[in-house]
Tab-separated table of C-alpha atoms in Angstrom:
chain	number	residue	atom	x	y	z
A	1	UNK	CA	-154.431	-12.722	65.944
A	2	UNK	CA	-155.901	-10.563	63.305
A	3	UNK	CA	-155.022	-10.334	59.701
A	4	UNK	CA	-156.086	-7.387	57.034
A	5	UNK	CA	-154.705	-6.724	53.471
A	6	UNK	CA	-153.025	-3.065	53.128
A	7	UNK	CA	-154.193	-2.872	50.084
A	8	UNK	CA	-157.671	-2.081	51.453
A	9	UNK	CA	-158.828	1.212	52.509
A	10	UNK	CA	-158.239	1.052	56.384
A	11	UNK	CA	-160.716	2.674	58.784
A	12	UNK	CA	-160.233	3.625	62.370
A	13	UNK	CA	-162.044	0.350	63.048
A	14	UNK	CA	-158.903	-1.686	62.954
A	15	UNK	CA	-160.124	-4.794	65.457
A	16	UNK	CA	-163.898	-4.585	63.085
A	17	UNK	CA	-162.434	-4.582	60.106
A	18	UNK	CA	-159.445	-7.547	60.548
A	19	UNK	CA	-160.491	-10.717	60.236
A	20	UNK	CA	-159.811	-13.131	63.156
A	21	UNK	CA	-157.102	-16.164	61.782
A	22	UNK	CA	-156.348	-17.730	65.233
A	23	UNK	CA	-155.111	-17.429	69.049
A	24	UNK	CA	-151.891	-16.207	70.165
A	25	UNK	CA	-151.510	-15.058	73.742
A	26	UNK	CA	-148.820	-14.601	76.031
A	27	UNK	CA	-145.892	-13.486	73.963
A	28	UNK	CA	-143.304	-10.970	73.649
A	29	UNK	CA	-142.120	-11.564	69.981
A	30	UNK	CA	-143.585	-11.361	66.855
A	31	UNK	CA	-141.757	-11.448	63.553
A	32	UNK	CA	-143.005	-13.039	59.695
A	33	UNK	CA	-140.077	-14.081	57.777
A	34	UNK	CA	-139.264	-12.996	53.993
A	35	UNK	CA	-141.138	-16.692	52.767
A	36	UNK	CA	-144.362	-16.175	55.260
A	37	UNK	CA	-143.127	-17.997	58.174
A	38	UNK	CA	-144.595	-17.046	61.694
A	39	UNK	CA	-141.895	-16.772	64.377
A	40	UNK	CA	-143.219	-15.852	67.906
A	41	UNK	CA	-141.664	-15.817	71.481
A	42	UNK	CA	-142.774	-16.497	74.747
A	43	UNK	CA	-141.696	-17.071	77.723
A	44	UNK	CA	-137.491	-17.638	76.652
A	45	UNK	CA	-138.262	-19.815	73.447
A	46	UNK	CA	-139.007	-18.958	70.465
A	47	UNK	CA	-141.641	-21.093	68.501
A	48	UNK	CA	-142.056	-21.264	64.043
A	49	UNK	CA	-145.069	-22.090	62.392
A	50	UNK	CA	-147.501	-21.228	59.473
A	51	UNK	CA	-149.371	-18.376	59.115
A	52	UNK	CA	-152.951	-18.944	60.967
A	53	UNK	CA	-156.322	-19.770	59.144
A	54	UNK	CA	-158.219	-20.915	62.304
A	55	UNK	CA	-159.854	-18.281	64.550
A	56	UNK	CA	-160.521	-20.798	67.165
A	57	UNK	CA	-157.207	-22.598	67.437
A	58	UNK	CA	-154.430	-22.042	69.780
A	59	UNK	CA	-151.437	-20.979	67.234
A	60	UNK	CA	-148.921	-22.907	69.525
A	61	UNK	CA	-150.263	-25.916	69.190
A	62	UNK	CA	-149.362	-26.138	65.394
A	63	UNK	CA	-146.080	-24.072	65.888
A	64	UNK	CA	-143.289	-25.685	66.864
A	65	UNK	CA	-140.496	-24.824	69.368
A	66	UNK	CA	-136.743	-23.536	67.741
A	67	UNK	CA	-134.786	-22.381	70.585
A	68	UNK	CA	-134.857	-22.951	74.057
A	69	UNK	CA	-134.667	-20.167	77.083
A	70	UNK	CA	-132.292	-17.552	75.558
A	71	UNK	CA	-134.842	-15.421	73.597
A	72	UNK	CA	-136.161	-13.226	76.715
A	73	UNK	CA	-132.917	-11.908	76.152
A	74	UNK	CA	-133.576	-9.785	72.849
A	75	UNK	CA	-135.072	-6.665	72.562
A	76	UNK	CA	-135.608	-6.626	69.309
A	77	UNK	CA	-135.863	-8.956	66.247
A	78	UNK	CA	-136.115	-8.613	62.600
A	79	UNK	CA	-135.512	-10.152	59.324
A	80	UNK	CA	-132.934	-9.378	56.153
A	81	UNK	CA	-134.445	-9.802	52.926
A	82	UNK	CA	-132.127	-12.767	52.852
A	83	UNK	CA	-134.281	-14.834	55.239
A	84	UNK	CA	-131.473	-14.600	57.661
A	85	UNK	CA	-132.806	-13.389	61.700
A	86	UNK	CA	-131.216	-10.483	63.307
A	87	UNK	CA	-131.217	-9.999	66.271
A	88	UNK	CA	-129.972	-7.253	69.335
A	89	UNK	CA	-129.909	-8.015	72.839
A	90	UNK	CA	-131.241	-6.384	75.688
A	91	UNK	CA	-126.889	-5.890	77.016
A	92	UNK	CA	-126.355	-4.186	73.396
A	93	UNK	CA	-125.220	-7.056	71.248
A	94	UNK	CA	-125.963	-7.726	67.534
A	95	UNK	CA	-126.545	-10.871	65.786
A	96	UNK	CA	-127.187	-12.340	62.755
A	97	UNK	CA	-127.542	-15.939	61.297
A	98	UNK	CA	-129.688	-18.800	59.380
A	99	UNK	CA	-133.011	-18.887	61.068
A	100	UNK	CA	-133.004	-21.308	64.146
A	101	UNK	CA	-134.423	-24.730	63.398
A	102	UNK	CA	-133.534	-26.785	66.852
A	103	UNK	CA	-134.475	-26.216	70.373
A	104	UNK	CA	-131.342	-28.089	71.399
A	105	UNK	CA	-128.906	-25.734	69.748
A	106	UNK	CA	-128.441	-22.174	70.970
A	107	UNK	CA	-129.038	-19.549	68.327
A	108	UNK	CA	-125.887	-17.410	69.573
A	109	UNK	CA	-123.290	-19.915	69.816
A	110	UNK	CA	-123.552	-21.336	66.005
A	111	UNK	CA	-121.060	-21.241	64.056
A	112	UNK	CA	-122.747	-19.590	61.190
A	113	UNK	CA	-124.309	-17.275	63.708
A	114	UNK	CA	-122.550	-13.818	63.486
A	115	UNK	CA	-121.829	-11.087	66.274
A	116	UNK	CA	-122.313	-7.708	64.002
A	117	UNK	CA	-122.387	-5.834	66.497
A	118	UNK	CA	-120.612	-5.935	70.113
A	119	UNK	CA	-122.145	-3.280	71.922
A	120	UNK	CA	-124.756	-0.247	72.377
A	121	UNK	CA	-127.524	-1.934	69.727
A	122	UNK	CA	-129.725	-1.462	72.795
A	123	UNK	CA	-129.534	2.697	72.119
A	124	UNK	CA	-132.147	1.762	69.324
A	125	UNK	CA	-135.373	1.726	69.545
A	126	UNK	CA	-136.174	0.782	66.442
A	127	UNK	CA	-134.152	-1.640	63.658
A	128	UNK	CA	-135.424	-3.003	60.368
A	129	UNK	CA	-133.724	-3.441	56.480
A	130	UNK	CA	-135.496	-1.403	53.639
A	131	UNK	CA	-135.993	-3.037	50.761
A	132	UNK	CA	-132.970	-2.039	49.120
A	133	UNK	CA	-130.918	-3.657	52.020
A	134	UNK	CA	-130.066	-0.805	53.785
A	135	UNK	CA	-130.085	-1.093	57.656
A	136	UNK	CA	-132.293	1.895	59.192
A	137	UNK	CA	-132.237	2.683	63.211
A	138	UNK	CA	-134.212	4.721	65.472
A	139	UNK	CA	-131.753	5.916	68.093
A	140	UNK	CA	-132.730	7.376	71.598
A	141	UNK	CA	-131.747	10.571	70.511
A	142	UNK	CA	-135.079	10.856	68.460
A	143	UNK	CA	-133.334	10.294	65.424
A	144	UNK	CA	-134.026	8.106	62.551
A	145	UNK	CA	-130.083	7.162	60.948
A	146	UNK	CA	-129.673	4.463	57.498
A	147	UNK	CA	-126.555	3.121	56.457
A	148	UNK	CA	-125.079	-0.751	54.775
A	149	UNK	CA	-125.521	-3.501	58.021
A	150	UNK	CA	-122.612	-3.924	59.826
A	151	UNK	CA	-120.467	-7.059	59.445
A	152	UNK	CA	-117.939	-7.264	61.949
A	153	UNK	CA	-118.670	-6.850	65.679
A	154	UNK	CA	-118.921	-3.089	65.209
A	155	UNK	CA	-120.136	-1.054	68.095
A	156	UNK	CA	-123.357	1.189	67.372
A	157	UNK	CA	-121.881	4.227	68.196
A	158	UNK	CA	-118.923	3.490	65.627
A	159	UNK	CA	-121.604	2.142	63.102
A	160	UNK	CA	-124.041	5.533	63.419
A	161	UNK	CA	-120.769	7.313	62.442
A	162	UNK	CA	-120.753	5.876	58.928
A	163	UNK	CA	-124.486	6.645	58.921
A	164	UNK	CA	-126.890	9.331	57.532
A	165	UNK	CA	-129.535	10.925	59.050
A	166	UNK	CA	-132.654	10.840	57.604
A	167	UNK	CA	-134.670	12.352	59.891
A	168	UNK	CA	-133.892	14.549	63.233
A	169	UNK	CA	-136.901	14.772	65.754
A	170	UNK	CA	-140.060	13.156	66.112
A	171	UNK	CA	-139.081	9.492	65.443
A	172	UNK	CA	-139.563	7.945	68.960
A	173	UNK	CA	-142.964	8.447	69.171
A	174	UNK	CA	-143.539	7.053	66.035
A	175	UNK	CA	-141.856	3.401	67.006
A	176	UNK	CA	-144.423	1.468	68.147
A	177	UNK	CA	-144.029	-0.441	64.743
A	178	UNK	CA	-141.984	0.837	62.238
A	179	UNK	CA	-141.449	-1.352	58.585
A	180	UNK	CA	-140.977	-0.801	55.517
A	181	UNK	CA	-143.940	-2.282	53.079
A	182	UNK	CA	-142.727	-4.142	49.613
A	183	UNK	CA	-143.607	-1.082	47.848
A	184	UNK	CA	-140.960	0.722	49.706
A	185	UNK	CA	-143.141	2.937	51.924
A	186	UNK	CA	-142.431	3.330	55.750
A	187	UNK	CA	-145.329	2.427	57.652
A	188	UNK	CA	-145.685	3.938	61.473
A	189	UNK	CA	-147.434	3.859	64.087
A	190	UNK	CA	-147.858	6.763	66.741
A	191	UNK	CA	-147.086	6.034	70.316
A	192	UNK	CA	-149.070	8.382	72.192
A	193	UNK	CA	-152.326	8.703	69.671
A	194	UNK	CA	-152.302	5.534	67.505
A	195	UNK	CA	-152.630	7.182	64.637
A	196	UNK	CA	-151.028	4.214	61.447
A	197	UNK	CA	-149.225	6.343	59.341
A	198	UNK	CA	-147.630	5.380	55.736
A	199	UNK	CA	-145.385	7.519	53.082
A	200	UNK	CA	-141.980	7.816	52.056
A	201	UNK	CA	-139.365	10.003	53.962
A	202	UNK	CA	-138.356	12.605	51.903
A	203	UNK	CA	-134.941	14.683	52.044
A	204	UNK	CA	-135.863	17.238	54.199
A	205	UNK	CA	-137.029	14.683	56.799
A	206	UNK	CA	-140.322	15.777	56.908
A	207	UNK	CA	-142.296	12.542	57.044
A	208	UNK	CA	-145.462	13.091	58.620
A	209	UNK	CA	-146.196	15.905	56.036
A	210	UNK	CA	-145.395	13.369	53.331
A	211	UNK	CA	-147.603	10.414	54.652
A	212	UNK	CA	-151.304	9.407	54.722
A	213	UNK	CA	-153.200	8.885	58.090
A	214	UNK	CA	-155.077	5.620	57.818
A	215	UNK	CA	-156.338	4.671	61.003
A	216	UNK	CA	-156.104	5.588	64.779
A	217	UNK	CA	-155.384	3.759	67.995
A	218	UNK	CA	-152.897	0.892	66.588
A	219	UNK	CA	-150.976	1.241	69.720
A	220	UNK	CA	-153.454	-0.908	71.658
A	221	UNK	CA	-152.222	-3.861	69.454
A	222	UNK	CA	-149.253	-4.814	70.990
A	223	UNK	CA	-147.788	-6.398	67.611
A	224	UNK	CA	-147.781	-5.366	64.242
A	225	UNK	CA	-146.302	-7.001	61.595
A	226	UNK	CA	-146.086	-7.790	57.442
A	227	UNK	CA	-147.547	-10.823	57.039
A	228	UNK	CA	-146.748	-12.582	53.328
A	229	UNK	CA	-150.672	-14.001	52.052
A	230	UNK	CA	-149.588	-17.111	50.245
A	231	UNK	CA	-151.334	-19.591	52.540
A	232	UNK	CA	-152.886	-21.884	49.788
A	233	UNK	CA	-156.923	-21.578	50.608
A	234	UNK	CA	-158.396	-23.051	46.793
A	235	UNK	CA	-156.967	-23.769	43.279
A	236	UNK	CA	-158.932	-21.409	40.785
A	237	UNK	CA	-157.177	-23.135	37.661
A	238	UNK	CA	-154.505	-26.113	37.139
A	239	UNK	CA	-152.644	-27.124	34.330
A	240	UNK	CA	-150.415	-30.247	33.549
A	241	UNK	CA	-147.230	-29.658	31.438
A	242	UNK	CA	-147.483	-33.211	29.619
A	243	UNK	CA	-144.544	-31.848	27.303
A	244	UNK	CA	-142.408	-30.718	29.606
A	245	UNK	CA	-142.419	-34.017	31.753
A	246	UNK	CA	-140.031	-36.643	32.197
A	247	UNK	CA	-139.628	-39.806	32.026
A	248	UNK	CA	-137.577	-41.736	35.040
A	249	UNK	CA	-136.756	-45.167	35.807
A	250	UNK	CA	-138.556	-48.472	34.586
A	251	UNK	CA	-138.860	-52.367	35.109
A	252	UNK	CA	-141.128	-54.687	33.984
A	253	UNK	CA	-144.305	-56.080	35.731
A	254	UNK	CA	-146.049	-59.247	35.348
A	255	UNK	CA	-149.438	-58.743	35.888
A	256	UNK	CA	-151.009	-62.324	34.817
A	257	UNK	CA	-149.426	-65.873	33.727
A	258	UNK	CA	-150.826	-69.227	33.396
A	259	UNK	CA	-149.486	-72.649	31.941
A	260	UNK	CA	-151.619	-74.819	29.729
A	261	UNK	CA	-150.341	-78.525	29.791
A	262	UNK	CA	-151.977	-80.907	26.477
A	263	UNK	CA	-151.468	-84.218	28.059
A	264	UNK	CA	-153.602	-85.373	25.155
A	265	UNK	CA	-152.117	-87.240	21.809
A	266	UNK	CA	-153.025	-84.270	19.702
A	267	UNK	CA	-152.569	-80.177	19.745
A	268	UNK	CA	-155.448	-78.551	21.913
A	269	UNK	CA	-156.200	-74.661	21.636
A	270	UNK	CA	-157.309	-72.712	25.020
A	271	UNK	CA	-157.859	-68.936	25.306
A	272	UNK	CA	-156.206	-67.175	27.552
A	273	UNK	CA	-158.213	-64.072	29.201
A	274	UNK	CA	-157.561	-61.904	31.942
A	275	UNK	CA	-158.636	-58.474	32.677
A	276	UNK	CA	-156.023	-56.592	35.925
A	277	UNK	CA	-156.367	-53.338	37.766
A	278	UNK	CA	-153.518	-51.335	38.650
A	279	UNK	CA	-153.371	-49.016	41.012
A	280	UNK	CA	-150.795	-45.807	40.781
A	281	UNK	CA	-149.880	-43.179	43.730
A	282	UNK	CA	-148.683	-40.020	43.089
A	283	UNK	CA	-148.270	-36.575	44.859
A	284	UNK	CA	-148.075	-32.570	44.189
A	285	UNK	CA	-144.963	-30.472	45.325
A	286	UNK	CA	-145.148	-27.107	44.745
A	287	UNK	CA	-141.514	-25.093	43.868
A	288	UNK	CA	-142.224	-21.942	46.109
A	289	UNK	CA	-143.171	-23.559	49.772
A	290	UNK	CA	-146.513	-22.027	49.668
A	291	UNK	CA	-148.322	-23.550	52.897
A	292	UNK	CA	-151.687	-25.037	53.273
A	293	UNK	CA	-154.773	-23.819	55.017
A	294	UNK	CA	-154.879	-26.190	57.655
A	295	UNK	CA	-157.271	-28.732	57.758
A	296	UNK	CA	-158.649	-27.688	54.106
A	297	UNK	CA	-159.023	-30.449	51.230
A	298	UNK	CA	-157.401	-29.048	48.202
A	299	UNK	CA	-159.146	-30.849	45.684
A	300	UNK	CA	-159.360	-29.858	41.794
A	301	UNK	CA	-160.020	-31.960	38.128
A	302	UNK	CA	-157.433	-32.359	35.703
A	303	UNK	CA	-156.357	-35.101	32.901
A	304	UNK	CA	-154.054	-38.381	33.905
A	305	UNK	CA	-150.757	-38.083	33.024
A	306	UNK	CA	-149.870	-41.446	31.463
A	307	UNK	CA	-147.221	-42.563	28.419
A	308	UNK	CA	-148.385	-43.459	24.918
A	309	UNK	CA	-145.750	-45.523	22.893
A	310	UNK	CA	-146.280	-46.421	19.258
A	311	UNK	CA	-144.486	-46.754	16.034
A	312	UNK	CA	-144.012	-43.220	15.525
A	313	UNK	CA	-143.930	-41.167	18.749
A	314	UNK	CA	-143.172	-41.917	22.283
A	315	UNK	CA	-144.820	-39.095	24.522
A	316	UNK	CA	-146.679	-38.151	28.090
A	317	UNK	CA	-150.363	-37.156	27.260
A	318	UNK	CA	-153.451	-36.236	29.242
A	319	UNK	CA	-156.126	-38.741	29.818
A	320	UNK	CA	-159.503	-39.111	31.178
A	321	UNK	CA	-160.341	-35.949	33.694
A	322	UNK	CA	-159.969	-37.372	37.624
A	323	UNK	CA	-160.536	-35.639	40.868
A	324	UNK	CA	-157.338	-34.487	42.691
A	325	UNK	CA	-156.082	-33.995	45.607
A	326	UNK	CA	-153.548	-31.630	46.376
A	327	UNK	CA	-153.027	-31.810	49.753
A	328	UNK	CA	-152.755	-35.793	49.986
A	329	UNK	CA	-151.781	-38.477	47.844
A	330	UNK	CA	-153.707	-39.866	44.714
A	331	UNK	CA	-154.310	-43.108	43.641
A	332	UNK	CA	-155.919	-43.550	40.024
A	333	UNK	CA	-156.320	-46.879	38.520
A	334	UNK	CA	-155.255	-48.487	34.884
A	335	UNK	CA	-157.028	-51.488	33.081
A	336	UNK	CA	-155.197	-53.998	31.024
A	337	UNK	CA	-157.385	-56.859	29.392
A	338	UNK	CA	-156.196	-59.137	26.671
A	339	UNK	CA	-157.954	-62.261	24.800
A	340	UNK	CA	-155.691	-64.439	22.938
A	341	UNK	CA	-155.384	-68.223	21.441
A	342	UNK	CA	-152.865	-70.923	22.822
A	343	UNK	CA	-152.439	-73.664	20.996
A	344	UNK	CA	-150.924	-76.771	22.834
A	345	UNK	CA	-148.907	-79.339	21.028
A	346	UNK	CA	-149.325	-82.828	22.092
A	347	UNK	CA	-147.286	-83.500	25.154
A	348	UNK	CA	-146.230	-80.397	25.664
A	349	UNK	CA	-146.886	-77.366	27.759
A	350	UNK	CA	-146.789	-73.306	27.447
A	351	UNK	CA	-146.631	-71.041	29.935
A	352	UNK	CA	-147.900	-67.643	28.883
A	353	UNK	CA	-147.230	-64.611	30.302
A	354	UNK	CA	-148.885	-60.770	30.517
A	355	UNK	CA	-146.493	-57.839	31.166
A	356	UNK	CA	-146.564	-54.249	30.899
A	357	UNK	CA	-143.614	-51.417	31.522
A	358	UNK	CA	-144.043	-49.879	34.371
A	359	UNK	CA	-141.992	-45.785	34.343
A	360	UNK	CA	-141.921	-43.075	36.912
A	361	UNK	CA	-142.913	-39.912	35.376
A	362	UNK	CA	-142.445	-36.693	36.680
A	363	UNK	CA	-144.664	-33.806	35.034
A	364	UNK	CA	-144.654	-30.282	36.119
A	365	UNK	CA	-147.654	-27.696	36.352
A	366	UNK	CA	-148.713	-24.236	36.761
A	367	UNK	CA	-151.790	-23.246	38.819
A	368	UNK	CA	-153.720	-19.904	39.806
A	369	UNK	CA	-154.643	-20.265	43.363
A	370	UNK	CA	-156.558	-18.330	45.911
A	371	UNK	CA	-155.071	-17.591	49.088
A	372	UNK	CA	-156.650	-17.429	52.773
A	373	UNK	CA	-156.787	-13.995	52.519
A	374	UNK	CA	-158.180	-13.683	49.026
A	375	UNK	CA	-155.297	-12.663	46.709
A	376	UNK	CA	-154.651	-14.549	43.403
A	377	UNK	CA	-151.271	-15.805	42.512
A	378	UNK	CA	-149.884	-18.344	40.477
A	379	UNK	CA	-147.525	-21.242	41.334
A	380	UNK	CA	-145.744	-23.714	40.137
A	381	UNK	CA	-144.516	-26.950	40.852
A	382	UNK	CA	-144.626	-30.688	39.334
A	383	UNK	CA	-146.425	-34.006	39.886
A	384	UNK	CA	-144.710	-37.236	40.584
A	385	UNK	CA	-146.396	-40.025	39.447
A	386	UNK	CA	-145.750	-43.595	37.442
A	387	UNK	CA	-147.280	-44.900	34.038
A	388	UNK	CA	-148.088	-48.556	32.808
A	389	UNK	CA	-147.546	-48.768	29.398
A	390	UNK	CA	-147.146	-51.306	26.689
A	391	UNK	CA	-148.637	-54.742	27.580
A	392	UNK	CA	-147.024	-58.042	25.566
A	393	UNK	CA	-148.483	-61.389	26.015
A	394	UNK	CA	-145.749	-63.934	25.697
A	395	UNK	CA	-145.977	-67.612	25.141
A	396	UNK	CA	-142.844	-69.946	26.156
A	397	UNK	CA	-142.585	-73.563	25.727
C-alpha cells in the first residue's frame, strides 16, 4: 500500500513518488471512511483497521475482521459523508447502514441496515456522494447522472428518472476510480491510458477540457482511494488548560500515623517526622479519534497539573515541567514531609495522624501535531489525572 498527499505536484512516477505505509494483498475492496478508517475485503469478509505507517507489516494483522462471508457479494462500496457504508450488490440491490462492527452479525439483515434500492444498482459502474450530499452514478449507458440518494427501496431505473445528467459520453472509460476530493473536484482515472485526471464538471459536460492531467498509468493500481492523514506521528506543541479544568470527586488519605505513649510520671515531648511519596496515574484522550502511528512513543514536556488551596483562591496550576507520554499512561510523583512537636502528658497517649485530600482532576488541552504523512493540525482533547493537596497533621488523645 502506497500513500501520497494531493496536494503535491504528481508526476507520472506514481509507484516512485508514493511512499510505501504497509502490505495489503489479496483483496477486492478498498474503501477509507469519512474519520480515516481503513475498510478492506477479501475473500467474503470484510476487515477495519487504521490507516498503515509500517511498510513492512502485513495490514491484516492489525485490522480486524467486521463481517463474515457475505461481502464477495458487492460490487461496489462507498461511504456518505455521514460515516454511514453503502453498499450495491452484484444482483442489483442497494444498501445502506451504520458501519459493521461484528463478524457475527450480518451487515444486510440489521435492523438499522436499509434496502435503498431493490433492484438494477448493478447498471452502475460507478457510485459515490459529492460533498454536498448528492448521490452521482455512472450508468452503462456511458453516462454520468446526480440526484438526492434514494431512501426507500427504489429501483435504479425509477431513481435515474428523478436524475440529471451531467455528462453524456465518455464516462466509462474514465471509472477506474472516480471521487470527489474535499475541495469538491472530481478526480478520474482513465481506463484504457491511465492518465489521473482532476477538475470540476462544468454545464456543458465537458470535463476532460475542464481538468488537469497529473499523471499516467494509474490503472495498474488496482485501488485508489482518499485517505484522511490524521494518523498522529509527533506532537510539535502542547498546552494544558489549567483554567478550564475540573475538579471531580475527593476522599481523604492517610499517608503516616504514629502513637506516642508517656508511661512516665511527667509530660514528655517527641517529634514526629515523616517524609511520603505519592505516586499519581493519569492518561491523554484526545476529542477527535485521531489514531496513533503504531508502535511510536508519543512523548512531549509540559507542567503538572496539580491544585493549590489557600486563604484566598482555590485553583488548578502548572507545576514543575515532566516528560509525557501520550500514548501510555503517566505516573508522576508528590512529596509531603512535615516536622512537628508532641507533647505527652503523663499517663497518657496521642496518636497523631498525617492526611492530605486526595481529588480527581480533569484538565483539557490543545496540541499542534504532525501527522505520518507530514501535515500539521491541531487537536484537542483533555487529561485525566488526580491531585494531593492540603496535608493536616492531627493529634488525638
Amino acid at each position: 500500500m502506497r500513500v501520497e498527499s494531493p496536494n503535491k505536484p504528481l508526476t507520472d512516477d506514481c509507484a516512485a513518488r508514493a511512499a510505501v505505509v504497509g502490505k495489503l494483498q489479496n483483496v477486492r475492496h478498498v474503501l477509507c471512511s469519512p474519520d480515516g478508517v481503513l475498510f478492506c475485503v477479501r475473500g467474503g469478509d470484510l476487515y477495519r483497521g487504521p490507516i498503515p505507517s509500517n511498510k513492512d507489516l502485513d495490514w491484516f494483522s492489525m485490522a480486524r475482521r467486521v463481517g463474515k462471508d457475505e461481502w464477495s457479494g458487492f460490487k461496489i462500496l462507498f461511504f456518505h459523508q455521514d460515516g454511514e457504508l453503502c453498499a450495491t450488490t452484484n444482483n442489483g440491490e442497494f444498501y445502506k447502514g451504520p458501519r459493521p462492527n461484528n463478524e457475527n452479525v450480518s451487515w444486510t439483515n440489521r435492523q438499522d441496515t436499509k434496502k435503498i434500492g431493490k433492484s438494477g444498482w448493478e447498471q452502475c459502474d460507478a457510485l459515490f456522494f459529492a460533498p454536498d450530499g448528492d448521490l452521482y452514478a455512472v450508468t452503462k449507458q456511458d453516462k454520468i447522472m446526480k440526484g438526492k440518494p434514494p431512501t426507500t427501496a427504489q429501483d435504479c431505473e425509477e431513481w435515474l428518472k428523478t436524475c440529471t445528467m451531467v455528462g453524456g459520453c465518455g464516462w466509462l472509460r474514465l471509472s477506474h476510480f472516480m471521487s470527489f476530493s474535499p475541495d469538491g473536484k472530481l478526480w478520474s482515472v482513465d481506463k484504457q491510458n491511465g492518465n489521473l485526471y482532476s477538475g470540476i464538471i462544468p454545464e456543458d459536460g465537458r470535463y476532460l477540457d475542464n481538468s488537469q492531467n497529473l499523471g499516467s498509468d494509474y490503472h495498474q493500481i488496482p485501488f485508489l482511494c482518499f485517505i484522511k492523514d490524521k494518523t498522529i506521528h509527533n506532537i510539535i506543541r502542547f498546552q494544558f488548560l489549567p483554567k478550564e479544568g475540573k475538579k471531580g470527586s475527593e476522599n481523604i488519605e492517610v499517608i503516616a500515623e504514629k502513637i506516642y505513649t508517656n508511661t512516665e510520671s511527667s509530660p514528655v515531648t517527641y517529634t514526629f517526622t515523616f517524609e511520603k511519596t505519592l505516586k499519581v496515574s493519569s492518561f491523554f484522550t484526545d476529542e477527535h479519534g485521531f489514531p496513533l502511528q503504531l508502535g511510536a512513543g508519543i512523548t512531549f514536556k509540559a507542567g503538572i497539573p496539580f491544585f493549590s488551596q489557600n486563604k484566598k483562591s482555590a485553583e488548578i496550576k502548572l507545576g514543575a515541567a515532566h516528560n509525557w507520554s501520550f500514548t501510555d499512561s503517566n505516573e508522576t510523583e508528590v512529596k509531603f514531609s512535615s516536622n512537628s512537636e508532641v507533647e505527652v502528658p503523663p499517663g497518657k497517649a496521642i496518636r497523631v495522624v498525617a492526611s492530605v485530600v486526595k481529588t480527581d482532576l480533569v484538565v483539557p488541552y490543545r496540541a499542534k501535531v504532525r501527522t505520518i504523512f507530514g501535515s500539521k493540525i491541531e487537536m484537542t482533547g483533555t487529561w485525566h489525572g488526580a491531585a494531593h493537596y492540603n496535608l493536616t497533621v492531627k493529634q488525638e488523645k
